[in-house]
mmCIF file of C-alpha atoms and ligand atoms in Angstrom:
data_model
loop_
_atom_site.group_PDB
_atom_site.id
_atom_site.type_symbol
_atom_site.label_atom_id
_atom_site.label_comp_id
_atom_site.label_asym_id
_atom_site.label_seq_id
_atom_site.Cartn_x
_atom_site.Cartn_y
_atom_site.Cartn_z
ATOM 1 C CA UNK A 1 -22.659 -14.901 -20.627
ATOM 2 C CA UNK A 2 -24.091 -15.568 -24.107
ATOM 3 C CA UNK A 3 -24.646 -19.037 -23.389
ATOM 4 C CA UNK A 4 -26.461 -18.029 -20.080
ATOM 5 C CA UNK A 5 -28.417 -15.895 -21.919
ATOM 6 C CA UNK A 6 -29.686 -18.582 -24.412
ATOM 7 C CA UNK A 7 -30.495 -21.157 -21.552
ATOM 8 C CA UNK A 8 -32.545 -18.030 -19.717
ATOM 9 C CA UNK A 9 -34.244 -17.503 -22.618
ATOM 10 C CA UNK A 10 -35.002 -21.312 -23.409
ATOM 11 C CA UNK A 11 -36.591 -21.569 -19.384
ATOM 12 C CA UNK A 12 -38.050 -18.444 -19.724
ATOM 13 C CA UNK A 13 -40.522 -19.604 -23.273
ATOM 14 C CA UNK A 14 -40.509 -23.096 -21.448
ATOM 15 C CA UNK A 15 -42.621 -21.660 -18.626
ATOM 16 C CA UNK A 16 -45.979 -20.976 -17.827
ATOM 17 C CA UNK A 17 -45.863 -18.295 -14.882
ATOM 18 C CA UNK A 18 -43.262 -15.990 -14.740
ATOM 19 C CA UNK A 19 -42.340 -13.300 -12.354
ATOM 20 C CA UNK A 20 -40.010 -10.401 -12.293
ATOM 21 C CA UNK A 21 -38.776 -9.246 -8.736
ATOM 22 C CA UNK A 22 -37.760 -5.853 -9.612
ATOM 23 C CA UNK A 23 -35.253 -3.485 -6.660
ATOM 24 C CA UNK A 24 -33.896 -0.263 -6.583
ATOM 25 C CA UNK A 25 -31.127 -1.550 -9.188
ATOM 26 C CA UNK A 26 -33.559 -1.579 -12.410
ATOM 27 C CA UNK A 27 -33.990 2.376 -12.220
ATOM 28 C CA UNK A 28 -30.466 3.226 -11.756
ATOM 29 C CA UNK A 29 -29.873 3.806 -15.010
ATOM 30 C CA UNK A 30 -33.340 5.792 -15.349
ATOM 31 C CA UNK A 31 -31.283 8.280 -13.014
ATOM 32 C CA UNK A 32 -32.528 6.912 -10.045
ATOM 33 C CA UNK A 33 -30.009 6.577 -7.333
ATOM 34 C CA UNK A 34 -29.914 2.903 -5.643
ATOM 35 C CA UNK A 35 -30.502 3.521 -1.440
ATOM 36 C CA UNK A 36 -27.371 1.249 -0.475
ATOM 37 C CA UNK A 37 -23.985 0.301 -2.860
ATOM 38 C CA UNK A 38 -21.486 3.022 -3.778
ATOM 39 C CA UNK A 39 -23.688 5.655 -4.543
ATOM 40 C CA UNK A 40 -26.688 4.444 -2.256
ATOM 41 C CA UNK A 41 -29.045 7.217 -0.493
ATOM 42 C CA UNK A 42 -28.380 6.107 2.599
ATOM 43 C CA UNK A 43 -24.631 7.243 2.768
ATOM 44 C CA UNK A 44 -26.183 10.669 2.352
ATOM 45 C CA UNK A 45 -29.439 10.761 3.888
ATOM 46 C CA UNK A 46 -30.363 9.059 7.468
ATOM 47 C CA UNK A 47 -32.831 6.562 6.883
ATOM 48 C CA UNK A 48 -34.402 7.837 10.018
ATOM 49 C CA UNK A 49 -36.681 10.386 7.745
ATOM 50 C CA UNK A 50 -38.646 7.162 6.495
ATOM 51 C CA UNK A 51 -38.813 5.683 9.833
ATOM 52 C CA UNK A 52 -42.781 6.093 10.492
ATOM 53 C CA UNK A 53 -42.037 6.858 14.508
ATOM 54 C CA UNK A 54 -39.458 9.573 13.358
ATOM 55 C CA UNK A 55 -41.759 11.033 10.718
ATOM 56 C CA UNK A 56 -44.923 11.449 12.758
ATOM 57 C CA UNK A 57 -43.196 13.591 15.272
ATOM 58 C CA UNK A 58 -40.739 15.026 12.681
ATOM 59 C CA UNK A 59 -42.760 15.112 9.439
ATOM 60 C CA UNK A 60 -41.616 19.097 8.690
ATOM 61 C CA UNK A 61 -38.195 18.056 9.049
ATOM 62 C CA UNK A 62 -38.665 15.303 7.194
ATOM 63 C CA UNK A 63 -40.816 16.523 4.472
ATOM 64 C CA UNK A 64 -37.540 18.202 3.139
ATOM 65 C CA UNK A 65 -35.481 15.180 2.942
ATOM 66 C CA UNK A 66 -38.019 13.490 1.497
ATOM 67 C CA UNK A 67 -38.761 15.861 -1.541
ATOM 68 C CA UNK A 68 -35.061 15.927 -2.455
ATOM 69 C CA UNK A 69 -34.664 12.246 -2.441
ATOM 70 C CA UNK A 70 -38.253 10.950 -4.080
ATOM 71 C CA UNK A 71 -39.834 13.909 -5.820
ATOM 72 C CA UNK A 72 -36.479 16.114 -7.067
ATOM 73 C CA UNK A 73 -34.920 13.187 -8.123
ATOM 74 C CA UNK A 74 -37.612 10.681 -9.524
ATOM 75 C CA UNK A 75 -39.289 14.167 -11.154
ATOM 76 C CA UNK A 76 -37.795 13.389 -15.134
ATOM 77 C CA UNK A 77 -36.722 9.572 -14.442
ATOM 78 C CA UNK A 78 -38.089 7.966 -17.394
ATOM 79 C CA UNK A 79 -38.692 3.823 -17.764
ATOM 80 C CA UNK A 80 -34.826 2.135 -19.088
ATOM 81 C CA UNK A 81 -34.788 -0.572 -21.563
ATOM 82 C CA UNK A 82 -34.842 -2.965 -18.822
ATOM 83 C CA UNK A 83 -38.451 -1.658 -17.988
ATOM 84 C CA UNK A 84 -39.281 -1.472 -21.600
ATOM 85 C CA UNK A 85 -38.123 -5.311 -22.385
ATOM 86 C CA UNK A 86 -40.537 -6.463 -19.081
ATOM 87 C CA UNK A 87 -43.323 -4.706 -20.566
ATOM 88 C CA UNK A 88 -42.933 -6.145 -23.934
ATOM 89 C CA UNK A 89 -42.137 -9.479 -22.091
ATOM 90 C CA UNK A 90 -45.787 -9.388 -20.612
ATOM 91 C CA UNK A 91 -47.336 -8.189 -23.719
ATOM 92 C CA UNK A 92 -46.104 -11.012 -25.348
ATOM 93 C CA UNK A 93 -47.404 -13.429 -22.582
ATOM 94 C CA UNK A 94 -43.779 -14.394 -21.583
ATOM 95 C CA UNK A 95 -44.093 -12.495 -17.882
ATOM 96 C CA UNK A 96 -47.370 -13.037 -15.462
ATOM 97 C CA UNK A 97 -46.579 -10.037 -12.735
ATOM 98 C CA UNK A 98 -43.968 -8.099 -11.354
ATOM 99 C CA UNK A 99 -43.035 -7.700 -8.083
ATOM 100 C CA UNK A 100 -41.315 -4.534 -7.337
ATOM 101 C CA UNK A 101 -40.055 -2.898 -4.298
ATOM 102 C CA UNK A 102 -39.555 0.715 -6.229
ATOM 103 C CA UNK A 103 -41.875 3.349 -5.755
ATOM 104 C CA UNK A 104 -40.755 5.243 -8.616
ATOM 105 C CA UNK A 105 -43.957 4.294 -11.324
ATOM 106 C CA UNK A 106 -41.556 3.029 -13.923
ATOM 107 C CA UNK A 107 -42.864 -0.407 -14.419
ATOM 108 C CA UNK A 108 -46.565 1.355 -15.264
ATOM 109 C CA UNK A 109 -45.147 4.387 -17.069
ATOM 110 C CA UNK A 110 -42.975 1.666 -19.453
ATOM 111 C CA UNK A 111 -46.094 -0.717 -19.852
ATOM 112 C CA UNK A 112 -46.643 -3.575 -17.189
ATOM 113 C CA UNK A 113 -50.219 -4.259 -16.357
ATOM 114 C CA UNK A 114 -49.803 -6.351 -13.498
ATOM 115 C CA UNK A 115 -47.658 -4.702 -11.195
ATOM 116 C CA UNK A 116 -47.989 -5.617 -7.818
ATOM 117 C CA UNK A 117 -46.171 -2.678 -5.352
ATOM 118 C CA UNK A 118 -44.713 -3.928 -2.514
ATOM 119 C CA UNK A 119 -43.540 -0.697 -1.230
ATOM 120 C CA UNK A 120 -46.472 1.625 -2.286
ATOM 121 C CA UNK A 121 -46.182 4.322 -4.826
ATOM 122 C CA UNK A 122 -44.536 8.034 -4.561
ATOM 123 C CA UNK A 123 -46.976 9.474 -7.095
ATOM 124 C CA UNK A 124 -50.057 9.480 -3.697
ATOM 125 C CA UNK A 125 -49.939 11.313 -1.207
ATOM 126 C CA UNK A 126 -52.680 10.444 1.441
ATOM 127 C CA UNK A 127 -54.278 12.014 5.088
ATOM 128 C CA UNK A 128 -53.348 9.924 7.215
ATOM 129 C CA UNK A 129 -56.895 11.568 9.082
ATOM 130 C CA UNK A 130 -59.320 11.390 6.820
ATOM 131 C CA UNK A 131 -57.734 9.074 4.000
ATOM 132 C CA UNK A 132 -58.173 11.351 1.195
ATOM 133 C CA UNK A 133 -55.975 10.755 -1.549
ATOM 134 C CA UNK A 134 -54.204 13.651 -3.929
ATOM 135 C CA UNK A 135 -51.898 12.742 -7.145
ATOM 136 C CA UNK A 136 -48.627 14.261 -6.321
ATOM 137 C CA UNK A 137 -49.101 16.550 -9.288
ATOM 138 C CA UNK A 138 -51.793 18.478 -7.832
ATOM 139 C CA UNK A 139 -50.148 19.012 -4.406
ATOM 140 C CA UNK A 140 -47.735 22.154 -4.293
ATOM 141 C CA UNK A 141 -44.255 20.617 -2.688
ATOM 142 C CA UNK A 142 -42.998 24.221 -3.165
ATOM 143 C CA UNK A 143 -44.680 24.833 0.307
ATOM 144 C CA UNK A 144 -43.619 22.316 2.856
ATOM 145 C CA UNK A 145 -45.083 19.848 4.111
ATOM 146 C CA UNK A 146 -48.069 19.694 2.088
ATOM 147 C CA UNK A 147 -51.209 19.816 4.051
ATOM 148 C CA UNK A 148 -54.823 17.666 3.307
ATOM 149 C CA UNK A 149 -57.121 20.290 1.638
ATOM 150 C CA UNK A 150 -60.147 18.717 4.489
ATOM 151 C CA UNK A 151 -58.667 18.964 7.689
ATOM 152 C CA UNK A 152 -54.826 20.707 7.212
ATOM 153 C CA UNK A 153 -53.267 17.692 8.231
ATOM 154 C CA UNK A 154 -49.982 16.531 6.692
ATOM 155 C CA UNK A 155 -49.854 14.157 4.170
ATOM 156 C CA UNK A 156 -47.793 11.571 3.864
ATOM 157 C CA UNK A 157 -46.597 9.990 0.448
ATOM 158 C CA UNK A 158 -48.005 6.730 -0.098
ATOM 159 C CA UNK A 159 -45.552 5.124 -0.027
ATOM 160 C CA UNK A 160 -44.150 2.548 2.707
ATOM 161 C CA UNK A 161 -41.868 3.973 5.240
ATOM 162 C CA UNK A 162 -39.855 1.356 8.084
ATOM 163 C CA UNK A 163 -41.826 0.398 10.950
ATOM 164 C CA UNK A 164 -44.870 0.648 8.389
ATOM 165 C CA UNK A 165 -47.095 -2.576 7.857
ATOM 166 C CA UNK A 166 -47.229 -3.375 3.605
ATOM 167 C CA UNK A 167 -50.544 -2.872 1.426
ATOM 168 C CA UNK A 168 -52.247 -6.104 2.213
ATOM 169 C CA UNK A 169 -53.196 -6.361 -1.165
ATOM 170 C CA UNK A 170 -49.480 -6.031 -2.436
ATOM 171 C CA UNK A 171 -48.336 -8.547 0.003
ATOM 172 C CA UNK A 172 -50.964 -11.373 -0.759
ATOM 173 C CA UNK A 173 -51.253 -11.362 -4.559
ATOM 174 C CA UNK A 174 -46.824 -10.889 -4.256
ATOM 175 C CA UNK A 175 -46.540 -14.603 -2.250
ATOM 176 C CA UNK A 176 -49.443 -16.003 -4.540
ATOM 177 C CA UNK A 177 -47.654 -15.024 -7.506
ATOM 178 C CA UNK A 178 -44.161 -16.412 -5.865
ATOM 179 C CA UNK A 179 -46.150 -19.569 -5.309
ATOM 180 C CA UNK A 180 -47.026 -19.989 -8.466
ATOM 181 C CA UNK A 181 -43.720 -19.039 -10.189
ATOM 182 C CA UNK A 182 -41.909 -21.421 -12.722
ATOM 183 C CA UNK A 183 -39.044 -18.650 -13.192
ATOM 184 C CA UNK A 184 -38.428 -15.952 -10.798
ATOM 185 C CA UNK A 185 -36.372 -13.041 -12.661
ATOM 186 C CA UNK A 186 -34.712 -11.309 -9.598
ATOM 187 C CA UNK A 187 -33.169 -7.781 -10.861
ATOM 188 C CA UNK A 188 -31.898 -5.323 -9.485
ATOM 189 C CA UNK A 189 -31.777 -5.823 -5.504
ATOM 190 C CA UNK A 190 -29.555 -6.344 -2.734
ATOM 191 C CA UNK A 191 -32.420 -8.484 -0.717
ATOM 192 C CA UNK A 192 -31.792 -6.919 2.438
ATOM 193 C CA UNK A 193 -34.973 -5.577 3.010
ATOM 194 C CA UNK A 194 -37.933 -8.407 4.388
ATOM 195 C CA UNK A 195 -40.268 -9.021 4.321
ATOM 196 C CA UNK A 196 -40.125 -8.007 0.453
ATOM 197 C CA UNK A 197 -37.251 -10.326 -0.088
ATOM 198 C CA UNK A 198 -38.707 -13.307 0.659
ATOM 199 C CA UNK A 199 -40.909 -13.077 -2.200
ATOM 200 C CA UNK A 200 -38.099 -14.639 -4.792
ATOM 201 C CA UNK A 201 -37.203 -17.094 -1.694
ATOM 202 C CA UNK A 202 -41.057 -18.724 -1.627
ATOM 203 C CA UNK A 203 -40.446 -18.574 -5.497
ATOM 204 C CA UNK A 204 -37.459 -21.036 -5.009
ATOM 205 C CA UNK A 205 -39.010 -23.005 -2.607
ATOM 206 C CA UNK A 206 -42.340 -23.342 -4.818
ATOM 207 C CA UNK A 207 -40.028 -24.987 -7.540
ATOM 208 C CA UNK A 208 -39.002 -21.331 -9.419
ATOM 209 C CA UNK A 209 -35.708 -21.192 -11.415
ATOM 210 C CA UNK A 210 -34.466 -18.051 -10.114
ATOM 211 C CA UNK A 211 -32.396 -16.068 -13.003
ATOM 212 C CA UNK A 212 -31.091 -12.865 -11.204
ATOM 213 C CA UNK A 213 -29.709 -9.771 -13.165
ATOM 214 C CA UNK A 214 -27.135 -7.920 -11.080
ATOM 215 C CA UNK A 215 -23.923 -6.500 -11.654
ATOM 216 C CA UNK A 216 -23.137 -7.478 -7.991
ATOM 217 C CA UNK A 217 -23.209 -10.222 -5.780
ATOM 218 C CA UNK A 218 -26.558 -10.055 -3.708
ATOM 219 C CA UNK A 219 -27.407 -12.096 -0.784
ATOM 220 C CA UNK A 220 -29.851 -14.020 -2.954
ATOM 221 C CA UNK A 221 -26.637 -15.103 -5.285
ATOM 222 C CA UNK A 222 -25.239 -17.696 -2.951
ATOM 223 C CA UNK A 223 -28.458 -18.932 -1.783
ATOM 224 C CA UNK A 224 -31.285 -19.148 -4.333
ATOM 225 C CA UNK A 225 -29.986 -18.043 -7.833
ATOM 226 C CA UNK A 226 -29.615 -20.511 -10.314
ATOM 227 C CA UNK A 227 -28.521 -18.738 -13.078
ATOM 228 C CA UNK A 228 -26.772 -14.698 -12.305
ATOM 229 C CA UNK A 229 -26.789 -13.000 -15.544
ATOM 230 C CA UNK A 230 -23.398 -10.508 -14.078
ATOM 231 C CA UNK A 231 -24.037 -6.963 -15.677
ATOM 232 C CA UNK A 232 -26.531 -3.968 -15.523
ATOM 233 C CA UNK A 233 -30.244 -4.415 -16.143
ATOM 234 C CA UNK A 234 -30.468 -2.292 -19.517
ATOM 235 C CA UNK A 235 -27.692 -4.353 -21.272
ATOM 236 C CA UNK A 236 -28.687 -7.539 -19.894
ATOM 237 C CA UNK A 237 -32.374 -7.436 -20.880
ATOM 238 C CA UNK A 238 -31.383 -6.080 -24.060
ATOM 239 C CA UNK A 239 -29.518 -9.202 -24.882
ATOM 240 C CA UNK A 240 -32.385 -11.357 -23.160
ATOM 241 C CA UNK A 241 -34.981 -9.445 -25.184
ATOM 242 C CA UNK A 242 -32.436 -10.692 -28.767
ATOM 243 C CA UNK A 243 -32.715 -14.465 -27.250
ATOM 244 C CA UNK A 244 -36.183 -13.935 -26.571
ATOM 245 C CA UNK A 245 -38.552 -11.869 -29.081
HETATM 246 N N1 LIG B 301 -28.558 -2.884 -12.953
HETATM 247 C C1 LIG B 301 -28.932 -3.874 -12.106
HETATM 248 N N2 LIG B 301 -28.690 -3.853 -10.766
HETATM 249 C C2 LIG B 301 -28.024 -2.778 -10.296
HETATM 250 C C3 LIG B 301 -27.591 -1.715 -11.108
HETATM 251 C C4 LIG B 301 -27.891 -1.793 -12.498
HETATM 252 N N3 LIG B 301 -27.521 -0.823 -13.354
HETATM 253 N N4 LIG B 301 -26.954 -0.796 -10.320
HETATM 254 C C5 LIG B 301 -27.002 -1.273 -9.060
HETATM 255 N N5 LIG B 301 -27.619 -2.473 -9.041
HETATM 256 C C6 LIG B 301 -27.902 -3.345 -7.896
HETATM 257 C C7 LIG B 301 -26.903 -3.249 -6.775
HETATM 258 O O1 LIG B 301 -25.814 -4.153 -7.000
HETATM 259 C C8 LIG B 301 -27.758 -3.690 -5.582
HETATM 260 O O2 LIG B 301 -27.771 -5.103 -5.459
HETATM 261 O O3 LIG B 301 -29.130 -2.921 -7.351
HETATM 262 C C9 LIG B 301 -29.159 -3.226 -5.959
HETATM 263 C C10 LIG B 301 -29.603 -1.985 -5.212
HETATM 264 O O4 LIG B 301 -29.732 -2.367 -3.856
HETATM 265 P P1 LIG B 301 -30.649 -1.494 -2.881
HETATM 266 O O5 LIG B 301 -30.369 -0.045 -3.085
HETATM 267 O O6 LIG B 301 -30.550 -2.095 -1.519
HETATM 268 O O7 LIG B 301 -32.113 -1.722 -3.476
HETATM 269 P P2 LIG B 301 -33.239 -2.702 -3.001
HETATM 270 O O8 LIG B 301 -32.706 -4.078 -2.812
HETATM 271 O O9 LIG B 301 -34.350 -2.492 -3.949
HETATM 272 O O10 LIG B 301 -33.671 -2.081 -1.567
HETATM 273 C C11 LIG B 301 -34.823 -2.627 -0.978
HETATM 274 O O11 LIG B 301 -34.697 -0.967 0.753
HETATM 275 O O12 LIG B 301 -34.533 1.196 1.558
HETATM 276 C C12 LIG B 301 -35.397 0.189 1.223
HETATM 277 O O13 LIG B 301 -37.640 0.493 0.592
HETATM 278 C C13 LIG B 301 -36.332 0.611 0.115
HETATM 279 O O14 LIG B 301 -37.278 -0.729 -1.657
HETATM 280 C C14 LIG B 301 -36.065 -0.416 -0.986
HETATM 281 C C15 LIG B 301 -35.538 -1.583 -0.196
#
């Protein structure tokens, strides 16, 4: 691994645009529980209460799942190492965006700058009638579901549930950044979900070295990876952060 390291860390000062594709696997150890693996949310929970159909005929029934998984659990989850060594990565002009497909904040709360959120962001909740937009910490979740202060209509976290179309803005500066990329660092994800993970792929196909940080096999390993630092994303870009600061 230490020699993998050292050869990361030599492609990673070598190049001039860098990306991070970040999954559910960087805030594990920021308490976060992954959705799929061993201990994934969806051996507990039925995907079904993200699935926008379900939820807009369902959202009371839903609005309970949905506070247990994203707002009990992400409540205290503070940014890892791994967060903290991206941050200090950009500062230190060695990392030009990260993609991510969590919702959870931690790349802002640790640092990042240009964060570009494929999946939205659990901290908004938004009317889906008349668009207005509350910070999760000024909406009571004691009383379900949480209704727009306008017009009583449920909000919905702003985040993106399946069947739901991803923030344009997200999507297009994601693919312009994977266009660009010299080194795509993939960590943390299984790459099941598109069209999100086809943002390292257009990295790869643009020319990226792809340098993923897992301590699994993904379904990027066999087909894009380059170089698969084997391990979990704190200790991993701890060492990286030795090879490269
Ligand atoms: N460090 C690095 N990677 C880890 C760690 C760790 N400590 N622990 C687990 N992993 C890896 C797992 O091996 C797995 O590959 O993180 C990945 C978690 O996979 P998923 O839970 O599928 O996460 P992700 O790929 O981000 O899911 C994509 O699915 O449900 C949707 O919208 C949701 O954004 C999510 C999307």
């Amino acid at each position: 691994m230490d020699l993998l390291l050292k050869e990361s860390a030599k492609i990673i000062k070598k190049s001039n645009y860098t990306i991070a594709f970040t999954g559910a696997g960087i805030s594990v150890e920021s308490g976060v529980p992954p959705f799929r693996g061993e201990h994934g949310l969806w051996n507990k929970y039925n995907p079904e209460v993200l699935d926008l159909g379900y939820y807009l005929d369902h959202a009371d029934e839903c609005w309970v799942y949905i506070r247990e998984i994203f707002y009990d659990f992400f409540a205290d989850a503070k940014p890892n190492p791994a967060h903290l060594v991206l941050a200090e990565m950009e500062q230190k002009g060695l990392l030009q965006a990260v993609i991510t497909q969590n919702i959870d904040n931690l790349h802002y709360e640790a640092g990042n700058k240009m964060v570009h959120e494929f999946h939205g962001n659990s901290k908004k909740l938004k009317c889906l009638k008349c668009e207005a937009v509350y910070d999760v910490s000024e909406v009571d979740l004691k009383s379900l579901p949480p209704k727009c202060k306008n017009d009583g209509e449920i909000l919905k976290p702003d985040f993106i549930f399946f069947g739901e179309g991803i923030p344009h803005e997200a999507y297009s500066n994601s693919f312009a950044a994977a266009e660009k990329a010299e080194v795509c660092l993939i960590i943390g994800s299984t790459g099941e979900v598109t069209p999100a993970s086809y943002v390292p792929r257009i990295a790869k196909q643009s020319g990226a070295t792809i340098i993923e940080i897992n301590p699994e096999e993904s379904s990027f390993t066999s087909q894009i990876t380059d170089i698969h630092l084997k391990g979990k994303a704190s200790e991993v870009m701890t060492k990286l952060a030795a090879e490269l600061f």
